[in-house]
Amino acid sequence: MRISAVETVYRSRGNRSPGVDGVLLTRENLFSQVAALSFNQLFKYKASPIRQVFIPKSGKAELRPLGIPTISDRCMQTLFVQLLDPIVDATADDFSYGFRKGRSAHQAIGDLSTHLRTKPQLKRQKTDSRRYFNHSKYVYSMDIKGFFNKVSHDWLIENVPIPPRFREV
């Protein structure tokens, strides 16, 4: 899993953006990153400061902040995602599609369409293939400004099934 985590970071586009330490992941330092992810190091790990840059929002004149972690932090984060994602995904809501591996907006629309589709109690032939929507159901769309910056980490620790020995890392 350590090799997979480092390889994932190495193959990502973000590999070309250094963090505050200015280090990039190259063929020469791949093995040192794998060694830094050893089991004993997991409990000594302390995240480095994040380099913040501002990038333009698509279609707007505004800029949004983007935090760029160091390569070491990205490798460690990727390792933890690989370890915890199956645990968290097993307990996640079935109708949650945002930022989940293997799920997309198209699947969300399909699921929503299925749940809204009902046939009215009218006398129709069984061969009638038209679809009807029940208009008494509601769909809400929200965009919460800075949502991920404001997520309560205490709530996550209490409510997401993270193994206890990794809660303080």
Coordinates of N, CA and C in Angstrom, one line a residue:
M1 N 0.8 -1.2 0.0 CA 0.0 0.0 0.0 C 0.9 1.3 0.0
R2 N 2.0 1.2 0.7 CA 2.9 2.3 0.7 C 3.4 2.7 -0.7
I3 N 3.8 1.6 -1.5 CA 4.2 1.8 -2.8 C 3.1 2.4 -3.7
S4 N 1.9 1.9 -3.5 CA 0.8 2.3 -4.3 C 0.5 3.8 -4.0
A5 N 0.6 4.2 -2.7 CA 0.3 5.6 -2.3 C 1.4 6.5 -3.0
V6 N 2.6 6.2 -3.0 CA 3.7 7.0 -3.6 C 3.5 7.0 -5.1
E7 N 3.2 5.9 -5.7 CA 3.0 5.8 -7.1 C 1.8 6.7 -7.5
T8 N 0.7 6.7 -6.8 CA -0.5 7.5 -7.0 C -0.1 9.0 -7.1
V9 N 0.7 9.4 -6.1 CA 1.1 10.8 -6.0 C 2.1 11.1 -7.2
Y10 N 3.0 10.2 -7.5 CA 3.9 10.4 -8.6 C 3.2 10.5 -9.9
R11 N 2.1 9.8 -10.2 CA 1.4 9.8 -11.4 C 0.4 11.0 -11.5
S12 N 0.1 11.7 -10.4 CA -0.9 12.7 -10.4 C -0.3 14.0 -11.0
R13 N -1.2 14.9 -11.5 CA -0.8 16.2 -12.0 C -0.2 17.0 -10.9
G14 N -0.7 16.9 -9.7 CA -0.3 17.7 -8.6 C 1.2 17.4 -8.2
N15 N 1.8 16.4 -8.8 CA 3.2 16.1 -8.5 C 4.1 17.2 -9.0
R16 N 3.6 18.0 -9.9 CA 4.4 19.1 -10.5 C 4.3 20.4 -9.6
S17 N 3.6 20.4 -8.5 CA 3.4 21.5 -7.7 C 4.0 21.3 -6.3
P18 N 5.2 21.9 -6.0 CA 5.8 21.7 -4.8 C 5.1 22.4 -3.6
G19 N 5.2 21.8 -2.4 CA 4.7 22.5 -1.2 C 5.6 23.5 -0.7
V20 N 5.5 23.8 0.6 CA 6.4 24.9 1.2 C 7.9 24.5 1.2
D21 N 8.2 23.2 1.1 CA 9.6 22.8 1.1 C 10.2 22.8 -0.3
G22 N 9.4 23.0 -1.3 CA 9.9 23.1 -2.7 C 10.3 21.8 -3.3
V23 N 10.0 20.7 -2.6 CA 10.4 19.3 -3.1 C 9.4 18.8 -4.1
L24 N 9.9 18.2 -5.2 CA 9.0 17.5 -6.1 C 9.3 16.0 -6.0
L25 N 8.4 15.2 -6.4 CA 8.6 13.8 -6.4 C 9.2 13.3 -7.7
T26 N 10.4 12.8 -7.6 CA 11.1 12.4 -8.8 C 11.5 10.9 -8.7
R27 N 12.0 10.4 -9.8 CA 12.4 9.0 -9.7 C 13.5 8.8 -8.7
E28 N 14.3 9.8 -8.5 CA 15.4 9.7 -7.5 C 15.0 9.6 -6.1
N29 N 13.9 10.2 -5.7 CA 13.5 10.2 -4.3 C 12.2 9.4 -4.0
L30 N 11.8 8.5 -5.0 CA 10.6 7.7 -4.8 C 10.8 6.7 -3.6
F31 N 11.9 6.1 -3.5 CA 12.1 5.1 -2.4 C 12.2 5.7 -1.1
S32 N 12.7 7.0 -1.0 CA 12.8 7.6 0.3 C 11.4 8.0 0.8
Q33 N 10.5 8.3 -0.2 CA 9.1 8.5 0.2 C 8.4 7.2 0.7
V34 N 8.7 6.1 0.1 CA 8.1 4.8 0.5 C 8.6 4.5 1.9
A35 N 9.9 4.7 2.2 CA 10.5 4.5 3.5 C 9.8 5.4 4.6
A36 N 9.5 6.6 4.2 CA 8.9 7.5 5.2 C 7.5 7.1 5.6
L37 N 6.9 6.2 4.8 CA 5.6 5.8 5.1 C 5.5 4.5 5.9
S38 N 6.7 4.1 6.4 CA 6.7 2.8 7.2 C 5.8 2.9 8.4
F39 N 5.3 1.8 8.9 CA 4.3 1.7 10.0 C 4.8 2.5 11.2
N40 N 6.1 2.4 11.6 CA 6.6 3.1 12.7 C 6.5 4.6 12.6
Q41 N 6.7 5.1 11.3 CA 6.7 6.5 11.0 C 5.2 7.1 11.1
L42 N 4.2 6.2 10.9 CA 2.8 6.7 11.0 C 2.5 7.5 12.3
F43 N 3.0 7.0 13.4 CA 2.7 7.5 14.7 C 3.6 8.7 15.0
K44 N 4.7 9.0 14.3 CA 5.5 10.1 14.5 C 5.2 11.3 13.6
Y45 N 4.3 11.0 12.6 CA 4.1 11.9 11.5 C 3.4 13.3 12.0
K46 N 4.0 14.4 11.5 CA 3.4 15.7 11.8 C 3.3 16.4 10.4
A47 N 2.2 16.9 10.1 CA 2.0 17.5 8.8 C 2.8 18.8 8.7
S48 N 3.3 19.2 7.5 CA 4.0 20.4 7.3 C 3.0 21.5 7.0
P49 N 3.4 22.8 7.1 CA 2.5 23.9 6.7 C 2.1 23.7 5.2
I50 N 1.0 24.3 4.9 CA 0.4 24.3 3.5 C 0.8 25.5 2.8
R51 N 1.3 25.4 1.5 CA 1.5 26.6 0.7 C 0.2 26.9 0.0
Q52 N -0.2 28.2 0.2 CA -1.5 28.7 -0.3 C -1.3 29.6 -1.6
V53 N -2.0 29.2 -2.6 CA -2.0 30.0 -3.8 C -3.5 30.3 -4.2
F54 N -3.7 31.4 -5.0 CA -5.0 31.7 -5.4 C -5.2 31.5 -6.8
I55 N -6.2 30.8 -7.2 CA -6.5 30.4 -8.6 C -7.9 31.0 -9.0
P56 N -8.0 31.3 -10.3 CA -9.3 31.9 -10.7 C -10.5 30.9 -10.6
K57 N -11.6 31.3 -10.2 CA -12.8 30.5 -10.2 C -13.3 30.4 -11.7
S58 N -13.8 29.3 -12.1 CA -14.2 29.1 -13.5 C -15.3 30.0 -13.8
G59 N -15.2 30.8 -14.9 CA -16.2 31.7 -15.3 C -16.4 33.0 -14.5
K60 N -15.6 33.2 -13.5 CA -15.7 34.4 -12.6 C -14.4 35.1 -12.5
A61 N -14.5 36.4 -12.1 CA -13.3 37.2 -11.9 C -12.7 36.9 -10.5
E62 N -13.4 36.2 -9.7 CA -12.9 36.0 -8.3 C -11.8 34.9 -8.3
L63 N -11.1 35.0 -7.2 CA -10.0 34.0 -7.0 C -10.4 33.1 -5.8
R64 N -10.0 31.8 -5.8 CA -10.3 31.0 -4.7 C -9.0 30.4 -4.1
P65 N -8.9 30.2 -2.8 CA -7.6 29.7 -2.3 C -7.4 28.2 -2.6
L66 N -6.2 27.9 -2.8 CA -5.9 26.5 -3.0 C -4.7 26.1 -2.1
G67 N -4.8 25.2 -1.3 CA -3.7 24.7 -0.4 C -2.9 23.6 -1.0
I68 N -1.6 23.8 -1.1 CA -0.8 22.8 -1.7 C 0.1 22.2 -0.6
P69 N -0.1 20.9 -0.3 CA 0.7 20.2 0.7 C 2.0 19.8 0.2
T70 N 3.0 19.5 1.0 CA 4.2 18.9 0.6 C 4.1 17.6 0.0
I71 N 5.0 17.1 -0.8 CA 5.0 15.8 -1.4 C 4.8 14.7 -0.3
S72 N 5.6 14.9 0.8 CA 5.5 13.9 1.9 C 4.1 13.8 2.5
D73 N 3.5 15.0 2.7 CA 2.1 15.0 3.2 C 1.2 14.4 2.2
R74 N 1.3 14.6 0.9 CA 0.4 14.0 -0.1 C 0.5 12.5 -0.1
C75 N 1.8 12.0 0.0 CA 2.0 10.6 0.1 C 1.3 10.0 1.3
M76 N 1.5 10.6 2.5 CA 0.8 10.2 3.7 C -0.7 10.2 3.6
Q77 N -1.2 11.3 3.1 CA -2.7 11.5 2.9 C -3.2 10.4 2.0
T78 N -2.5 10.1 0.9 CA -3.0 9.1 0.0 C -3.0 7.7 0.6
L79 N -2.0 7.4 1.4 CA -1.9 6.2 2.1 C -3.1 6.1 3.1
F80 N -3.4 7.1 3.8 CA -4.6 7.1 4.7 C -5.9 6.9 4.0
V81 N -6.0 7.6 2.8 CA -7.2 7.5 2.0 C -7.4 6.0 1.6
Q82 N -6.3 5.4 1.1 CA -6.4 4.0 0.7 C -6.8 3.1 1.9
L83 N -6.3 3.4 3.1 CA -6.6 2.6 4.2 C -8.1 2.8 4.7
L84 N -8.5 4.1 4.8 CA -9.7 4.4 5.4 C -10.9 4.5 4.5
D85 N -10.7 4.7 3.2 CA -11.8 4.8 2.2 C -12.8 3.6 2.3
P86 N -12.3 2.4 2.2 CA -13.3 1.3 2.3 C -14.1 1.2 3.6
I87 N -13.5 1.6 4.7 CA -14.2 1.6 6.0 C -15.2 2.7 6.0
V88 N -14.9 3.9 5.6 CA -15.8 5.0 5.6 C -16.9 4.8 4.5
D89 N -16.5 4.3 3.4 CA -17.5 4.2 2.3 C -18.6 3.1 2.7
A90 N -18.2 2.1 3.4 CA -19.2 1.1 3.8 C -20.3 1.7 4.7
T91 N -20.0 2.7 5.4 CA -21.0 3.3 6.4 C -21.6 4.6 5.8
A92 N -21.2 5.0 4.7 CA -21.7 6.3 4.1 C -23.1 6.1 3.6
D93 N -23.8 7.2 3.4 CA -25.1 7.3 2.9 C -25.2 6.7 1.5
D94 N -26.2 5.9 1.2 CA -26.3 5.3 -0.1 C -26.6 6.4 -1.2
F95 N -27.2 7.5 -0.8 CA -27.6 8.6 -1.7 C -26.6 9.7 -1.8
S96 N -25.4 9.5 -1.3 CA -24.3 10.5 -1.3 C -23.4 10.2 -2.5
Y97 N -23.2 11.2 -3.3 CA -22.4 11.0 -4.5 C -21.2 12.0 -4.6
G98 N -21.2 13.1 -3.9 CA -20.2 14.1 -4.0 C -18.9 13.6 -3.4
F99 N -17.8 13.7 -4.2 CA -16.4 13.4 -3.8 C -16.3 12.0 -3.3
R100 N -17.0 11.0 -3.9 CA -16.9 9.6 -3.6 C -16.4 8.8 -4.8
K101 N -15.4 8.0 -4.5 CA -14.7 7.2 -5.5 C -15.8 6.3 -6.2
G102 N -15.8 6.2 -7.5 CA -16.7 5.3 -8.2 C -18.1 5.9 -8.3
R103 N -18.3 7.1 -7.9 CA -19.7 7.7 -8.0 C -19.5 9.0 -8.8
S104 N -20.6 9.3 -9.5 CA -20.6 10.5 -10.4 C -21.9 11.3 -10.3
A105 N -21.9 12.5 -10.9 CA -23.1 13.3 -11.0 C -24.1 12.6 -11.8
H106 N -23.7 11.9 -12.9 CA -24.6 11.2 -13.7 C -25.4 10.1 -13.0
Q107 N -24.7 9.4 -12.1 CA -25.3 8.4 -11.3 C -26.3 9.0 -10.3
A108 N -26.0 10.2 -9.8 CA -26.9 10.9 -8.9 C -28.2 11.3 -9.6
I109 N -28.0 11.8 -10.8 CA -29.2 12.2 -11.6 C -30.0 11.0 -11.9
G110 N -29.4 9.9 -12.3 CA -30.1 8.6 -12.6 C -30.9 8.1 -11.4
D111 N -30.3 8.2 -10.2 CA -30.9 7.7 -9.0 C -32.1 8.7 -8.6
L112 N -31.9 9.9 -8.8 CA -32.9 10.9 -8.5 C -34.1 10.7 -9.4
S113 N -33.8 10.5 -10.7 CA -34.8 10.2 -11.7 C -35.7 9.0 -11.3
T114 N -35.0 7.9 -10.9 CA -35.7 6.7 -10.5 C -36.6 6.9 -9.3
H115 N -36.1 7.7 -8.4 CA -37.0 8.0 -7.2 C -38.1 8.9 -7.4
L116 N -38.0 9.8 -8.4 CA -39.1 10.7 -8.7 C -40.1 10.1 -9.7
R117 N -39.7 9.1 -10.4 CA -40.6 8.5 -11.4 C -41.7 7.6 -10.8
T118 N -42.9 8.0 -11.1 CA -44.1 7.2 -10.7 C -45.1 7.2 -11.8
K119 N -45.9 6.2 -11.8 CA -47.0 6.2 -12.8 C -48.3 6.7 -12.1
P120 N -49.0 7.6 -12.7 CA -50.3 8.0 -12.0 C -51.3 6.9 -12.1
Q121 N -52.3 7.0 -11.2 CA -53.4 6.0 -11.1 C -54.4 6.2 -12.2
L122 N -54.0 6.3 -13.4 CA -54.9 6.5 -14.6 C -55.0 5.2 -15.3
K123 N -56.1 5.0 -16.0 CA -56.2 3.8 -16.8 C -55.4 3.9 -18.1
R124 N -54.3 3.2 -18.1 CA -53.5 3.2 -19.3 C -53.2 1.8 -19.7
Q125 N -52.9 1.6 -20.9 CA -52.5 0.2 -21.3 C -51.2 -0.1 -20.8
K126 N -51.0 -1.4 -20.5 CA -49.7 -1.9 -20.0 C -48.5 -1.7 -20.9
T127 N -48.8 -1.5 -22.2 CA -47.8 -1.3 -23.2 C -47.3 0.1 -23.2
D128 N -48.0 1.0 -22.5 CA -47.6 2.4 -22.5 C -46.3 2.6 -21.8
S129 N -45.3 3.1 -22.5 CA -43.9 3.2 -21.9 C -43.6 4.6 -21.4
R130 N -44.5 5.5 -21.5 CA -44.2 6.9 -21.0 C -43.9 6.9 -19.5
R131 N -43.1 7.8 -19.2 CA -42.7 8.0 -17.8 C -43.3 9.2 -17.2
Y132 N -43.7 9.2 -16.0 CA -44.3 10.3 -15.3 C -43.6 10.7 -14.1
F133 N -43.6 11.9 -13.7 CA -43.0 12.4 -12.5 C -44.0 12.9 -11.5
N134 N -43.8 12.5 -10.3 CA -44.7 12.9 -9.2 C -44.2 14.3 -8.8
H135 N -45.0 15.3 -9.0 CA -44.6 16.7 -8.7 C -44.8 17.1 -7.2
S136 N -45.1 16.2 -6.4 CA -45.2 16.5 -5.0 C -43.9 16.3 -4.2
K137 N -42.9 15.8 -4.9 CA -41.6 15.6 -4.3 C -40.7 16.8 -4.6
Y138 N -39.7 17.0 -3.8 CA -38.9 18.2 -3.9 C -37.4 17.8 -4.1
V139 N -36.7 18.6 -4.8 CA -35.2 18.5 -5.0 C -34.6 19.8 -4.6
Y140 N -33.6 19.7 -3.7 CA -32.9 20.8 -3.2 C -31.5 20.8 -3.7
S141 N -31.0 21.9 -4.1 CA -29.6 22.1 -4.5 C -29.0 23.2 -3.7
M142 N -27.8 22.9 -3.1 CA -27.2 23.9 -2.2 C -25.7 24.0 -2.6
D143 N -25.2 25.2 -2.4 CA -23.8 25.4 -2.6 C -23.3 26.2 -1.3
I144 N -22.7 25.5 -0.4 CA -22.3 26.1 0.9 C -20.9 26.7 0.7
K145 N -20.8 28.0 0.8 CA -19.5 28.7 0.6 C -18.5 28.2 1.7
G146 N -17.4 27.8 1.2 CA -16.3 27.4 2.1 C -16.6 26.1 2.9
F147 N -17.5 25.2 2.4 CA -18.0 24.1 3.2 C -16.8 23.3 3.7
F148 N -15.9 22.9 2.9 CA -14.8 22.0 3.3 C -13.8 22.7 4.3
N149 N -13.8 24.0 4.3 CA -13.0 24.7 5.3 C -13.6 24.8 6.6
K150 N -14.9 24.5 6.7 CA -15.7 24.6 7.9 C -16.2 23.3 8.5
V151 N -15.8 22.2 7.9 CA -16.3 20.9 8.5 C -15.6 20.7 9.9
S152 N -16.5 20.3 10.8 CA -16.0 20.1 12.2 C -15.2 18.8 12.2
H153 N -13.9 18.9 12.5 CA -13.1 17.7 12.6 C -13.4 16.9 13.8
D154 N -13.9 17.5 14.9 CA -14.3 16.8 16.1 C -15.5 15.9 15.7
W155 N -16.5 16.5 15.0 CA -17.6 15.7 14.5 C -17.2 14.5 13.7
L156 N -16.3 14.7 12.8 CA -15.8 13.6 11.9 C -15.2 12.5 12.8
I157 N -14.3 12.9 13.7 CA -13.6 11.9 14.6 C -14.7 11.1 15.4
E158 N -15.7 11.7 15.8 CA -16.7 11.0 16.6 C -17.7 10.2 15.8
N159 N -17.9 10.6 14.5 CA -19.0 9.9 13.7 C -18.5 9.1 12.6
V160 N -17.2 9.2 12.2 CA -16.7 8.4 11.1 C -15.9 7.2 11.7
P161 N -16.1 6.0 11.3 CA -15.5 4.9 11.9 C -14.0 4.8 11.6
I162 N -13.2 5.6 12.2 CA -11.7 5.6 12.0 C -11.1 4.8 13.2
P163 N -10.2 3.8 12.8 CA -9.6 3.1 13.9 C -9.0 4.0 15.0
P164 N -9.2 3.7 16.2 CA -8.7 4.6 17.3 C -7.3 4.9 17.3
R165 N -6.4 4.0 16.9 CA -5.0 4.3 16.9 C -4.6 5.3 15.8
F166 N -5.5 5.6 14.9 CA -5.2 6.6 13.9 C -5.9 7.9 14.1
R167 N -6.6 8.1 15.1 CA -7.4 9.3 15.4 C -6.5 10.5 15.7
E168 N -5.4 10.3 16.4 CA -4.6 11.4 16.8 C -3.4 11.6 15.9
V169 N -3.3 10.9 14.8 CA -2.2 11.1 13.8 C -2.4 12.3 13.0

